[in-house]
Short mmCIF file of C-alpha atoms and ligand atoms in Angstrom, two decimals:
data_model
loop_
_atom_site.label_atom_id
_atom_site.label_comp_id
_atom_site.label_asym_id
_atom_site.label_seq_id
_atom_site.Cartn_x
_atom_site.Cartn_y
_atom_site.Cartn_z
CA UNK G 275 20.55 9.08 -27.48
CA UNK G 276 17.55 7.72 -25.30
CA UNK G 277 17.69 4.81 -23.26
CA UNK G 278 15.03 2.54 -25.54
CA UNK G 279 12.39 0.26 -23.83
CA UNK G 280 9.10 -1.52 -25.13
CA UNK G 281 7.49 -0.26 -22.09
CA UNK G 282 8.05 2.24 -20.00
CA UNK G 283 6.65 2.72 -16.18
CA UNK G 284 6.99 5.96 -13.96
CA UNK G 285 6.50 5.40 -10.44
CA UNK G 286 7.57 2.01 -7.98
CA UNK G 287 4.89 1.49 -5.45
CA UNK G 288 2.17 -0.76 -5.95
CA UNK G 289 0.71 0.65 -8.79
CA UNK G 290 3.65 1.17 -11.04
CA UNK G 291 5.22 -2.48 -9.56
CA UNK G 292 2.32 -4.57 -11.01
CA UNK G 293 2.24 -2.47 -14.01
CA UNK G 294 5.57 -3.30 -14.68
CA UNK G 295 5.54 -6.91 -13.80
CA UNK G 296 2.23 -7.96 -15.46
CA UNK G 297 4.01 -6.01 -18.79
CA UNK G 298 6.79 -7.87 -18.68
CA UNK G 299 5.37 -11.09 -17.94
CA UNK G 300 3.58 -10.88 -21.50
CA UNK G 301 6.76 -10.51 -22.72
CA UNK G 302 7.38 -7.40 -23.16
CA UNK G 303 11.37 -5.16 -22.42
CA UNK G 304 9.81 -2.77 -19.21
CA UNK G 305 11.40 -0.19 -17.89
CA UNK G 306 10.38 0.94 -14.03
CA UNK G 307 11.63 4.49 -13.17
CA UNK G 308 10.76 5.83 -9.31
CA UNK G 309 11.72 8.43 -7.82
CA UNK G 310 11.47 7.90 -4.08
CA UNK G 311 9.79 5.49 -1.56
CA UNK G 312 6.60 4.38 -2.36
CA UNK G 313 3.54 4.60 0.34
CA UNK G 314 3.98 0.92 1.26
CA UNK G 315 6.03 2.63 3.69
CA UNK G 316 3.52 4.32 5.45
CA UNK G 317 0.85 2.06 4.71
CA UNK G 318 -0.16 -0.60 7.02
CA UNK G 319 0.52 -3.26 4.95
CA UNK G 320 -2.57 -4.60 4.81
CA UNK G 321 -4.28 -5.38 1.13
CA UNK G 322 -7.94 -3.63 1.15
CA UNK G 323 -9.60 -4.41 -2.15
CA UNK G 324 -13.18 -2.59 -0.66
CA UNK G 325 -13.68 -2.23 3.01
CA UNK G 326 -16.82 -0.35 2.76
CA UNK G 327 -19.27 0.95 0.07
CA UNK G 328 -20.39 4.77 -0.11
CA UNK G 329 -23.95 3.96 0.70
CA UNK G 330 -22.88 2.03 3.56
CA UNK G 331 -20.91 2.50 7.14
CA UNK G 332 -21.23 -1.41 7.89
CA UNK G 333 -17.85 -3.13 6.65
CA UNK G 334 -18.68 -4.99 3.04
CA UNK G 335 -18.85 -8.43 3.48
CA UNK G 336 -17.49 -9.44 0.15
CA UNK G 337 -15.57 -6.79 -1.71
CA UNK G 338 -15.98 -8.68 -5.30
CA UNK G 339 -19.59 -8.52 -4.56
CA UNK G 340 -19.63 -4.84 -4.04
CA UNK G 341 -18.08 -3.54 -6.67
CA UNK G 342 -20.35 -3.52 -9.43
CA UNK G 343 -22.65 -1.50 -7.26
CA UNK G 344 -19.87 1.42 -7.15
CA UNK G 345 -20.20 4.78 -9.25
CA UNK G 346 -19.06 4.40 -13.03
CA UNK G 347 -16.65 6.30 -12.64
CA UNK G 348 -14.42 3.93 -10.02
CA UNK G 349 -11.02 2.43 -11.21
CA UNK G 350 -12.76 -0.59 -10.15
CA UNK G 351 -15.64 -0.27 -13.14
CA UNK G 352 -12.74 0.27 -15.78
CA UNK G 353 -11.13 -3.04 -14.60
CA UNK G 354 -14.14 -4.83 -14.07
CA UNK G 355 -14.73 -7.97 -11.37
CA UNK G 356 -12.77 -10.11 -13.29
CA UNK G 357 -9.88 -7.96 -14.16
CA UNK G 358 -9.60 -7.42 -10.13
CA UNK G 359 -10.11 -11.00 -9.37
CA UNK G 360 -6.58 -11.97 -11.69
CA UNK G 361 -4.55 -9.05 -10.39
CA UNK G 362 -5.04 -10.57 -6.71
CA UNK G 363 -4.47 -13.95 -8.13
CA UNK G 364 -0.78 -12.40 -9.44
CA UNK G 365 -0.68 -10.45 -5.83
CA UNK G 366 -1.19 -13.89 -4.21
CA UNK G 367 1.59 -15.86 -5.97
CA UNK G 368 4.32 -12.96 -5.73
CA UNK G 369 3.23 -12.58 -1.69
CA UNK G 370 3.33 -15.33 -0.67
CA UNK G 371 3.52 -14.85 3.29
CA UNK G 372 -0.04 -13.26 3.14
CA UNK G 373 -2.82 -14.68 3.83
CA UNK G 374 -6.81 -14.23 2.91
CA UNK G 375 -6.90 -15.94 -0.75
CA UNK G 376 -8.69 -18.55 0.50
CA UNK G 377 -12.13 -16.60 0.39
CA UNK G 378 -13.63 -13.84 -1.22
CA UNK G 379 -14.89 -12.36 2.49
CA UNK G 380 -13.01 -9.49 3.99
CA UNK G 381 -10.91 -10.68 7.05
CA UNK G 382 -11.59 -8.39 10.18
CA UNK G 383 -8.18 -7.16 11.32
CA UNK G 384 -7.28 -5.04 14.53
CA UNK G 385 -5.41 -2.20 14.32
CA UNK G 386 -2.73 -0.28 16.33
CA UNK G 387 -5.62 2.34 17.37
CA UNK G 388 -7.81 -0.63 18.47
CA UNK G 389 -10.45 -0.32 15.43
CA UNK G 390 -11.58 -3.02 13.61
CA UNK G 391 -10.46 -3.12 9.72
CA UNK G 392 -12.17 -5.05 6.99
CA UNK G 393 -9.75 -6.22 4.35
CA UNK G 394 -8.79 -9.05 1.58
CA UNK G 395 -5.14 -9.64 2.35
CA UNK G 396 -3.07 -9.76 5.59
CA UNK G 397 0.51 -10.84 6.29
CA UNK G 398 0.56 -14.08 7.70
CA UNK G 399 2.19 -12.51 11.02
CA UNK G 400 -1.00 -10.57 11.46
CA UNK G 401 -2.99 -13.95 11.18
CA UNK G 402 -3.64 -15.03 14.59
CA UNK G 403 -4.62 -11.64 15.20
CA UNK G 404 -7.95 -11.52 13.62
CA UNK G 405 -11.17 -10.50 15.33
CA UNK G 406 -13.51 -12.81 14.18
CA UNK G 407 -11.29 -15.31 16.58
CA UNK G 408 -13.02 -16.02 19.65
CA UNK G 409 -9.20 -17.13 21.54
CA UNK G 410 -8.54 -14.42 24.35
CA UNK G 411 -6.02 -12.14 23.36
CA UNK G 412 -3.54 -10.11 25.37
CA UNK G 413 -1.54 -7.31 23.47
CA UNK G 414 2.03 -6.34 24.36
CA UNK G 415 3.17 -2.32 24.09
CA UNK G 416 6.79 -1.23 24.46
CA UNK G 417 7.44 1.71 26.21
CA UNK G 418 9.34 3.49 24.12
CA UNK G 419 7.45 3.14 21.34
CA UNK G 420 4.45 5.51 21.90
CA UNK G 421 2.85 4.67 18.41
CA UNK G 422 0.90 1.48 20.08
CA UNK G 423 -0.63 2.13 23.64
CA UNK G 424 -1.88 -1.56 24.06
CA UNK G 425 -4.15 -1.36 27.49
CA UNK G 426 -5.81 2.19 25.38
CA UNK G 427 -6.43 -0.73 22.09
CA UNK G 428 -7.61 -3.44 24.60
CA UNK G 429 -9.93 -0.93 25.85
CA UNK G 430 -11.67 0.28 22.30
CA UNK G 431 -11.12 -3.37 20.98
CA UNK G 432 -13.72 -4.56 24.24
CA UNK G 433 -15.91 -1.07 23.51
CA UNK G 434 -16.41 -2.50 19.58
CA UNK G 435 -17.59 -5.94 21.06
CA UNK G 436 -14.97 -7.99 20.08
CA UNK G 437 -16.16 -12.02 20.64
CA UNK G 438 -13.23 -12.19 23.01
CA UNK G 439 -11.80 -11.35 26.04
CA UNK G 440 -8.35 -8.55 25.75
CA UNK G 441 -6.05 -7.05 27.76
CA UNK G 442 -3.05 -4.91 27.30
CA UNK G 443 0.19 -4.61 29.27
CA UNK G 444 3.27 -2.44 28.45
CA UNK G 445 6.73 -3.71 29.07
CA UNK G 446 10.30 -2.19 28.37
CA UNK G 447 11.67 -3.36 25.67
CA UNK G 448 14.99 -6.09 27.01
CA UNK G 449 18.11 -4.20 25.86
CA UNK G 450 17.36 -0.38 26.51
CA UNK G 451 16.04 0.73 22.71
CA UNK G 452 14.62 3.39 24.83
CA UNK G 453 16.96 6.30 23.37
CA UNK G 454 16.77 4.50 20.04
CA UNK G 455 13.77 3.34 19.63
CA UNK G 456 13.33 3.02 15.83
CA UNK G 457 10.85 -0.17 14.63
CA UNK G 458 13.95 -1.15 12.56
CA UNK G 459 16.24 -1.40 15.70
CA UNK G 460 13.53 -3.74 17.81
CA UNK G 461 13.07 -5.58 14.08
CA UNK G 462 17.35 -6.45 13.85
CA UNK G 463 18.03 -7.23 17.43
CA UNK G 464 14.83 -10.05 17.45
CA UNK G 465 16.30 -11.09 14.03
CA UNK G 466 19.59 -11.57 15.09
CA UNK G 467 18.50 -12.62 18.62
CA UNK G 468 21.22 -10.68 19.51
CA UNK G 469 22.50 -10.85 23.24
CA UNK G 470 20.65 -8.07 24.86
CA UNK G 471 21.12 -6.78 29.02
CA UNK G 472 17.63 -7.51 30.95
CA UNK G 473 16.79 -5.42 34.27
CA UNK G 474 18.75 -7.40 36.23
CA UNK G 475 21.64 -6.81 34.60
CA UNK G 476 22.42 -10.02 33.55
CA UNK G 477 22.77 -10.92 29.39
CA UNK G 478 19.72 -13.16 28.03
CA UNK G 479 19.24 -13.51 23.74
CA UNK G 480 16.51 -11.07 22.69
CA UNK G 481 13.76 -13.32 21.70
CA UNK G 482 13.63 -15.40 24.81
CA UNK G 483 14.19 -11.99 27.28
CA UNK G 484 11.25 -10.69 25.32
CA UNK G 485 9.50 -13.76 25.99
CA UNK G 486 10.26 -13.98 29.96
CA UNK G 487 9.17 -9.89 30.04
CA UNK G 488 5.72 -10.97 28.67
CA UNK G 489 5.57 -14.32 30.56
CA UNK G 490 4.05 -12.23 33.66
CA UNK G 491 0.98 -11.03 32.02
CA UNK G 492 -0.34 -13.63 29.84
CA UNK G 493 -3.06 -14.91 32.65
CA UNK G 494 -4.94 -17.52 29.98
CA UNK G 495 -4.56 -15.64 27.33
CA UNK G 496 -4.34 -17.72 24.15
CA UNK G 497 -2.71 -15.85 21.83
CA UNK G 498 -0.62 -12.50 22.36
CA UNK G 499 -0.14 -9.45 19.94
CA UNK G 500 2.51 -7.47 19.57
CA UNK G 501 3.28 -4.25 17.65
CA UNK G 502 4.60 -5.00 13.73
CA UNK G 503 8.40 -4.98 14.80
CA UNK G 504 8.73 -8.96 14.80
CA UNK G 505 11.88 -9.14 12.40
CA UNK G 506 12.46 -7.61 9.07
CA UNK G 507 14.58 -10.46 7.48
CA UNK G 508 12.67 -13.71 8.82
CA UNK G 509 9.46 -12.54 10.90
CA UNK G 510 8.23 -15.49 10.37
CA UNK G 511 11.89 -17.16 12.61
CA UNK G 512 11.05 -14.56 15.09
CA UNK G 513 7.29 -15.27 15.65
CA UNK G 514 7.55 -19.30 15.59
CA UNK G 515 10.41 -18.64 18.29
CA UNK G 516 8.23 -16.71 20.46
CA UNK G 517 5.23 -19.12 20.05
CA UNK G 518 7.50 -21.32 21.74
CA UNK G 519 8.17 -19.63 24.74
CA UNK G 520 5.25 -18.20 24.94
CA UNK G 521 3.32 -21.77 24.42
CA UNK G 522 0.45 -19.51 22.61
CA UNK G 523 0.27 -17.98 19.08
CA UNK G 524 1.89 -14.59 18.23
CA UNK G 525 0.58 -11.83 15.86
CA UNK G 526 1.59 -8.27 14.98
CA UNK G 527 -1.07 -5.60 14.94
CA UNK G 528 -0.37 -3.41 12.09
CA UNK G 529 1.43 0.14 12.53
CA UNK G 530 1.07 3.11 11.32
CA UNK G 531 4.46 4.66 9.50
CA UNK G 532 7.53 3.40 9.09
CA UNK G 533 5.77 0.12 8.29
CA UNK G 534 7.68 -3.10 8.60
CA UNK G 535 4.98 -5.16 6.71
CA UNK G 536 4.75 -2.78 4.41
CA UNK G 537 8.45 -2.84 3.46
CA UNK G 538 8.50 -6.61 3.56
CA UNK G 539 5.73 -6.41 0.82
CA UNK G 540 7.88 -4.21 -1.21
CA UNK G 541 10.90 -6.18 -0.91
CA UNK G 542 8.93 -9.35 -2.63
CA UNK G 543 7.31 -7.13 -4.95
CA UNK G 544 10.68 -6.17 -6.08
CA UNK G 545 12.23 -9.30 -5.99
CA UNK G 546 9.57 -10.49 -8.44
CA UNK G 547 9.96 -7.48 -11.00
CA UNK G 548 13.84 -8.78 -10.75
CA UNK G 549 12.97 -12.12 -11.34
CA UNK G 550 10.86 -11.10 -14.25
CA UNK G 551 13.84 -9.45 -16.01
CA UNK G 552 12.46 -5.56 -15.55
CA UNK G 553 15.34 -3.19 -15.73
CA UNK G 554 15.14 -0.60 -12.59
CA UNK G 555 16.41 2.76 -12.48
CA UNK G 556 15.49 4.34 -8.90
CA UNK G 557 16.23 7.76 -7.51
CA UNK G 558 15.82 10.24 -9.87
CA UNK G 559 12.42 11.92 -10.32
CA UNK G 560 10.86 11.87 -14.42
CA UNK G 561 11.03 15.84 -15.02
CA UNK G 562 9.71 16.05 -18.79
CA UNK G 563 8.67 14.58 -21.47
CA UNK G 564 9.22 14.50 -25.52
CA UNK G 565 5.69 14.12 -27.57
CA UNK G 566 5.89 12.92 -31.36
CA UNK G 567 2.95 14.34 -32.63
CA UNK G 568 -0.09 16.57 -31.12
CA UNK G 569 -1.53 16.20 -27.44
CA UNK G 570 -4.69 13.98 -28.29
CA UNK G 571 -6.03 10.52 -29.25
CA UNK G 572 -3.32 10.37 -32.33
CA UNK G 573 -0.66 12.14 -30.65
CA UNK G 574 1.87 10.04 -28.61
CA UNK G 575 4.85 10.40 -26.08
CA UNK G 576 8.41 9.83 -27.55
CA UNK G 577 10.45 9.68 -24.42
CA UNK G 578 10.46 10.45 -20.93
CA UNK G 579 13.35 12.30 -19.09
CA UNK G 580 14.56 12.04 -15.93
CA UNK G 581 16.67 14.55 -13.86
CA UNK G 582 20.36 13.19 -12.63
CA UNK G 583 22.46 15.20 -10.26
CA UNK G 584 20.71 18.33 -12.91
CA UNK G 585 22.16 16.17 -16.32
CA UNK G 586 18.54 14.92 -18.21
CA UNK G 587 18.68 11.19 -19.27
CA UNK G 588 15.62 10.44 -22.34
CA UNK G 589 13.91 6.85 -21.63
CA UNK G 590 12.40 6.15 -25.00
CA UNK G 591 9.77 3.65 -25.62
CA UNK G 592 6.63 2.09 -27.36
CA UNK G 593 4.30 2.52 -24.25
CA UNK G 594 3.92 4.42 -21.43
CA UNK G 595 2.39 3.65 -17.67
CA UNK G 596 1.99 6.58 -15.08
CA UNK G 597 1.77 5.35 -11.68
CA UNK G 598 3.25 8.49 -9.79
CA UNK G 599 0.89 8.46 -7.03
CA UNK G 600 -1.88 10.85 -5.50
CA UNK G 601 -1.97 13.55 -3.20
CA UNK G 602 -0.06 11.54 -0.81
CA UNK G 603 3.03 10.57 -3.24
CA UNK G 604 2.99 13.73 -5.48
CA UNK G 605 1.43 12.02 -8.73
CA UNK G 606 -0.82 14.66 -7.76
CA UNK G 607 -0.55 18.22 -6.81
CA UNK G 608 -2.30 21.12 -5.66
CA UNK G 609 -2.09 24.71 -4.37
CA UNK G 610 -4.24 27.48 -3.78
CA UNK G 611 -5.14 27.62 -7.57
CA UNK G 612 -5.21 24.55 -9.09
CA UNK G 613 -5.28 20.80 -8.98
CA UNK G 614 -2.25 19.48 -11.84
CA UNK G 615 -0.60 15.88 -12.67
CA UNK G 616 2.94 17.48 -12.76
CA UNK G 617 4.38 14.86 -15.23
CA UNK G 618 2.06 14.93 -18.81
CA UNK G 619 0.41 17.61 -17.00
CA UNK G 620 -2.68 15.31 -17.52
CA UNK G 621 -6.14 16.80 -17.03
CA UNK G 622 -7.31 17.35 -13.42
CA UNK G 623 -11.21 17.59 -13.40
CA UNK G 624 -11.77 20.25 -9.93
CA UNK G 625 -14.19 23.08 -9.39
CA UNK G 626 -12.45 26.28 -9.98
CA UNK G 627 -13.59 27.48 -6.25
CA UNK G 628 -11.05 25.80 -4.06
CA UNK G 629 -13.43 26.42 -1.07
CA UNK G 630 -15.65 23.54 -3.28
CA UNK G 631 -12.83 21.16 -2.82
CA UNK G 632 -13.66 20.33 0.62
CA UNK G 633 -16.98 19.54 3.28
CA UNK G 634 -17.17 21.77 6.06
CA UNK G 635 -17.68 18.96 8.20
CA UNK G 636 -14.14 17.53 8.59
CA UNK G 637 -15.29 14.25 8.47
CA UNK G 638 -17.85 14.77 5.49
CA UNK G 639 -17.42 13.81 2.06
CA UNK G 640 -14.64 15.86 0.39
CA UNK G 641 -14.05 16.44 -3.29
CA UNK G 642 -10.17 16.44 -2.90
CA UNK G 643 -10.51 12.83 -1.70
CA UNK G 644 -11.08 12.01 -5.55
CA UNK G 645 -9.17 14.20 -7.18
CA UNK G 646 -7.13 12.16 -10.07
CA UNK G 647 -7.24 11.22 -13.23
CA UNK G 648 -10.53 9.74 -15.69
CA UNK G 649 -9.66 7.28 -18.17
CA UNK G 650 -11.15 6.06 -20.90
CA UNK G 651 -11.98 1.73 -20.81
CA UNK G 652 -8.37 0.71 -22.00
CA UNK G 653 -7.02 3.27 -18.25
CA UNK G 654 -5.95 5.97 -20.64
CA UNK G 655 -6.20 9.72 -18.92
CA UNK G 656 -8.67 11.72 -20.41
CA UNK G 657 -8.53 15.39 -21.49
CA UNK G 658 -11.01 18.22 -20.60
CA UNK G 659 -13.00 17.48 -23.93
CA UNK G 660 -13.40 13.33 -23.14
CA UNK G 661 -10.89 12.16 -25.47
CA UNK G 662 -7.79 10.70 -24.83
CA UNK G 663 -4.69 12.90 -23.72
CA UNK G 664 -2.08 10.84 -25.26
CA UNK G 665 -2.46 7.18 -27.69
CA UNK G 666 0.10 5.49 -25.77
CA UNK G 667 -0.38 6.68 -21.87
CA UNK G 668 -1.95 4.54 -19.29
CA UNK G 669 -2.40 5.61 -15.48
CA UNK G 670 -2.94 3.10 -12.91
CA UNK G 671 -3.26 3.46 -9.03
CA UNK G 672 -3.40 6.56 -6.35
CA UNK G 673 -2.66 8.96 -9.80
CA UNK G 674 -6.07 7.55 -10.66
CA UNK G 675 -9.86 9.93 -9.66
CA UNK G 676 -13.11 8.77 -8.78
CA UNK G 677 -12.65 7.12 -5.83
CA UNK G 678 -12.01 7.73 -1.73
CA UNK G 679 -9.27 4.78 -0.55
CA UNK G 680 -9.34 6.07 3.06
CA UNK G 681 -12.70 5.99 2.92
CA UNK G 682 -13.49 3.20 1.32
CA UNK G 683 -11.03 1.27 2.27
CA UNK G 684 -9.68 0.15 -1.13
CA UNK G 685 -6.13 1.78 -2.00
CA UNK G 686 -3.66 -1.05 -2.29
CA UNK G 687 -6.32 -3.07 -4.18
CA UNK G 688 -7.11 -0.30 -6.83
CA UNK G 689 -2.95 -0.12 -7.37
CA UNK G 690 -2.40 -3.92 -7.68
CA UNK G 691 -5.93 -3.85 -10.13
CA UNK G 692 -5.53 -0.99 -12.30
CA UNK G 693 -1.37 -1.60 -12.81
CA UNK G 694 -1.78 -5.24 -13.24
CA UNK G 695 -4.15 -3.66 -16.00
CA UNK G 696 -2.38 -1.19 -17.68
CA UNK G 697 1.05 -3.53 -17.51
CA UNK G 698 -1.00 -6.24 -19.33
CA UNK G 699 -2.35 -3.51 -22.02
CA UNK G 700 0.73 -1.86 -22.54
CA UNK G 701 2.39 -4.86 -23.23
CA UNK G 702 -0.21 -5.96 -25.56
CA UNK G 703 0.05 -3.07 -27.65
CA UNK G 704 3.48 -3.23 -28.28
CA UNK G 705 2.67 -6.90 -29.97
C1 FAD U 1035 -0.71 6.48 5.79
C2 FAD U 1035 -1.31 5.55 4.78
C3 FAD U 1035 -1.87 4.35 5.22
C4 FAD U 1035 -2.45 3.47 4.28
N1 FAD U 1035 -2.98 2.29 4.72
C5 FAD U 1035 -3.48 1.42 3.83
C6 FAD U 1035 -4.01 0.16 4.26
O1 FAD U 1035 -4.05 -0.15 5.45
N2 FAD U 1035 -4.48 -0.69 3.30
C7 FAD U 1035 -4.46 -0.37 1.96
O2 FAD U 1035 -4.89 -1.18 1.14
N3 FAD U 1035 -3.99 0.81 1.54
C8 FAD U 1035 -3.49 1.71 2.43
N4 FAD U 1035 -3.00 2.91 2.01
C9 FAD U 1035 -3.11 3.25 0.59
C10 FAD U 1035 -2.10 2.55 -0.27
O3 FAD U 1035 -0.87 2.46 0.40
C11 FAD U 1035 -1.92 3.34 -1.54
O4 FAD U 1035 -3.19 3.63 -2.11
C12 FAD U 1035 -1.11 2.60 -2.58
O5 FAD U 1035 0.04 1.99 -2.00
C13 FAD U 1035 -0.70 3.59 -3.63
O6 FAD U 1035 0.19 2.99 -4.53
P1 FAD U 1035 0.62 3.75 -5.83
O7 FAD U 1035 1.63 2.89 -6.48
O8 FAD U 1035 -0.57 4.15 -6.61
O9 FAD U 1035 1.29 5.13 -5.34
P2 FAD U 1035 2.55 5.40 -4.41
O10 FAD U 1035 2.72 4.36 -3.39
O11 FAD U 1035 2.40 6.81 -3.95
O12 FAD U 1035 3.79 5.29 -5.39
C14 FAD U 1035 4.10 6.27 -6.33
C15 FAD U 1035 5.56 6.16 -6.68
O13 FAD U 1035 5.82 7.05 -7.77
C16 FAD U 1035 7.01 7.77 -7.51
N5 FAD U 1035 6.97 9.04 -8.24
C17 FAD U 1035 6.17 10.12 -8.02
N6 FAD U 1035 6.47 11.09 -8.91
C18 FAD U 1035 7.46 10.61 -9.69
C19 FAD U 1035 8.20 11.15 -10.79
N7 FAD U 1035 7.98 12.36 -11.25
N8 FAD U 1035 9.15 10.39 -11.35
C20 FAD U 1035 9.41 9.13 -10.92
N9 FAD U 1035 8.73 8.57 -9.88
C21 FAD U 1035 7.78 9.30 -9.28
C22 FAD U 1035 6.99 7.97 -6.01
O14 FAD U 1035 8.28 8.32 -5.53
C23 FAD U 1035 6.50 6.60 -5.55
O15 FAD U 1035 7.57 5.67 -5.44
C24 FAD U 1035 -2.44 3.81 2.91
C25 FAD U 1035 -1.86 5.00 2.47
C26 FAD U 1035 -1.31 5.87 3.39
C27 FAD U 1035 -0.73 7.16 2.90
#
C-alpha cells in the first residue's frame, strides 16, 4: 500500500524546501522526500536573485529590474517579476537573520577570494562586511584553515578599488585546531566559549583569546572580518561578544564548502517546513515511479518509490514537484552520450555532438551551463514534441534549463522563485 499525500516533493534544498512549504501553506498534506544534502552546503550562503545580465559584465544594479530583459526561456520569465518578488517576501519572513529586504538594489558583498559579489540577500553576520562601506576594514585568516588567505583578499579587495582602506593578518587559531581544523570545530568551541590553551600556555575562554590574538593588528581599523566560522548555534552570541572586545563591528566573509551560513539557512528553512506541518522522509534516494495513464499532457504519475536499505516504499499522491537538482546535485546527469533527468526521465533538450556541449574557451559561454528542463507557463517539464511530459509534474530550481546561475549569478533565487511557484500550483490543483 502507498504512503498517500496531496502533494508530493522530491528533493530538500532550496528548491524542493519552498516548494513544499508554499504547498502546504495553501493548505495542502505535502510530502518532502530528499535524498542527501542539499547544495546549501557548498553554497556560500548568500541569496543571488540576478547578479549580472548576459549582455552585461557590470554587476546589475537592480535584479527585479533586469529580469524582464532575460531570454524567454529563463525560469525567471515563467515566474514572472511578481511571482519572484512574493517568493523573497516568504524567503524574508522564514530567514529572518538575513538581511537586504529593505531594497530592491543588489548589496555588494566580499568574498573569501577577495572579489566583489552582487547579491539580494546576506546573513546578517556578513552585514558589516559590505563593500559599498567606506569604514576601514582589516580581515582575520587562521592558519590552519588554508581556504581564506586574508593579506592575498586584502590585496585583490584594494586592486578592485574598494572605497576603503584593508588589510589582512593571519593568526593561529587559540586552542591548537591546527590538526583538526574543521569550520565546525572553530564554529563549537566560539559557541561554547569553551576554555581553550593560548601560546603562553595559560587557559583564556575562546571568544575573548580570539579577541586578544586579533587585538595586535587592528591599527584603526573599524570593523574586522573574519572567515564564516563565527558559531553554528548562536553566531549572532559569538559576533556581539567579539564586537565587544574588539570595540569595532565583526563580519564573516563567506566560504566556500562546508558552508556554515549555508547550513544555518537550511536549518530555518527546515524548521519552517516543520512548523508548517510537512511530513519529511530524508535519506533514501526516489528510484521509480508508477504512471496511471500514458506519458503526455493527459497522462499522470500515480506514485513515486523510494529505495530503503534495497526494500521499495510507493509515496502516492495528487501532485507531484521535482526539485532534484542540476548537474551539481544529480537532478541532472550526463555521460559521454547523453544528457537524462534520471527520475521521470524527463526530456533533456542537448545537441547530439557532445563536443557542442561546451566553448573552447574555458571561460566562454557553455551549453552544459543550461542544460535542464523547459516547462510550459504553469513549470511543467516539457517533452521533445512541446507538450507536457506528465499533467501533474512540476520542476522547480537547479533541475530547471535555460539559464547560467554561476554566471549570472542567480541560483538560490531561481530555487526559492520557481519552488515557491510550483508549491503554490500544486497545491492549488489539488483544490
Ligand atoms: C559551490 C557552489 C556555490 C554556490 N554559491 C552560491 C551563491 O553564492 N549564491 C547563490 O545564490 N547560489 C549559489 N549556488 C547555487 C545554489 O546553491 C543552487 O542553485 C541552489 O541551492 C540549488 O537548489 P536546488 O534545491 O535546486 O538543488 P539542490 O540544492 O541540488 O537540492 C537537490 C536535492 O534533491 C536531492 N535529490 C537528488 N536526487 C534525488 C532523488 N532521486 N531522490 C530524492 N532526492 C533527490 C538531493 O540530495 C538534494 O538534497 C552555489 C552552488 C554551488 C554548487
Amino acid at each position: 500500500m502507498a504512503i498517500e499525500s496531496e502533494v508530493v516533493v522530491v528533493g530538500g534544498g532550496l528548491a524542493g524546501g519552498f516548494a513544499a512549504l508554499a504547498a502546504a501553506r495553501e493548505g495542502a498534506d505535502v510530502r518532502l522526500l530528499s535524498y542527501k544534502q542539499s547544495t546549501l552546503a557548498q553554497a556560500s550562503g548568500l541569496v543571488d536573485v540576478l547578479g549580472y545580465t548576459p549582455d552585461s559584465d557590470r554587476p546589475a544594479a537592480d535584479p527585479f529590474e533586469a529580469i524582464p530583459s532575460l531570454a524567454e526561456e529563463h525560469p525567471y520569465r515563467t515566474v514572472g517579476v511578481d511571482g519572484v518578488r512574493e517568493a523573497m517576501a516568504v524567503f524574508d519572513e522564514v530567514a529572518d537573520r538575513y538581511r537586504g529586504a529593505h531594497t530592491d538594489r543588489n548589496a555588494l558583498l566580499p568574498t573569501h577570494g577577495g572579489t566583489i559579489k552582487p547579491t539580494a540577500r546576506y546573513p546578517a553576520g556578513a552585514a558589516a562586511g559590505v563593500a559599498s562601506d567606506e569604514r576601514d576594514a582589516l580581515l582575520v585568516g587562521f592558519e590552519a584553515l588554508v581556504d581564506f588567505d586574508a593579506p592575498h583578499a586584502a590585496a585583490h579587495l584594494e586592486a578592485a578599488g574598494v572605497p576603503f582602506d584593508v588589510s589582512g593578518a593571519t593568526i593561529a587559531f587559540p586552542g591548537g585546531l591546527a590538526a583538526d581544523a574543521k569550520v565546525t570545530r572553530y564554529a563549537k568551541l566560539l559557541d561554547e566559549d569553551a576554555p581553550v590553551e593560548t601560546g603562553t600556555g595559560a587557559t583564556r575562554r575562546a571568544r575573548s583569546a580570539l579577541a586578544s590574538a586579533v587585538q595586535p593588528h587592528l591599527d584603526g581599523a573599524e570593523r574586522v572580518g573574519f572567515p564564516a566560522v563565527l558559531g553554528d548555534d548562536d553566531p549572532a552570541a559569538v559576533r556581539e561578544s567579539l564586537e565587544t572586545q574588539l570595540g569595532v563591528p565583526v563580519f564573516e566573509v563567506p566560504m566556500g564548502p562546508p558552508s556554515l551560513p549555508g547550513l544555518r539557512l537550511e536549518d530555518d528553512l527546515y524548521a519552517a517546513l516543520d512548523a508548517a506541518g510537512v511530513s519529511m522522509e530524508t535519506g533514501n534516494p526516489v528510484v521509480d515511479y508508477e504512471p496511471d495513464g500514458e506519458r503526455g499532457s493527459e497522462g499522470r504519475i500515480a506514485s513515486v518509490s523510494i529505495d530503503r536499505n534495497g526494500a521499495s516504499i510507493p509515496f502516492a499522491a495528487d501532485q507531484f514537484v521535482l526539485a532534484t537538482g542540476g548537474l551539481v546535485g544529480k537532478g541532472i546527469g550526463s555521460d559521454r552520450e547523453r544528457v537524462e533527468e534520471p527520475v521521470f526521465d524527463c526530456h533533456v533538450p542537448h545537441a547530439t555532438d557532445r563536443y557542442e556541449w561546451f566553448d573552447t574557451d574555458a571561460f566562454g559561454d557553455h551549453d552544459f551551463a543550461r542544460f535542464g528542463l523547459p516547462t510550459d507557463d504553469d513549470l511543467r517539464p516539457l517533452d521533445a514534441r512541446g507538450g507536457a511530459e506528465f499533467e501533474n509534474l512540476r520542476a522547480a530550481g537547479s533541475v530547471l534549463g535555460g539559464y547560467d546561475f554561476a554566471a549570472e549569478k542567480s541560483g538560490s533565487g531561481v530555487s526559492i522563485a520557481t519552488g515557491h511557484a510550483a508549491g503554490a500550483a500544486a497545491a492549488e490543483a489539488v483544490r
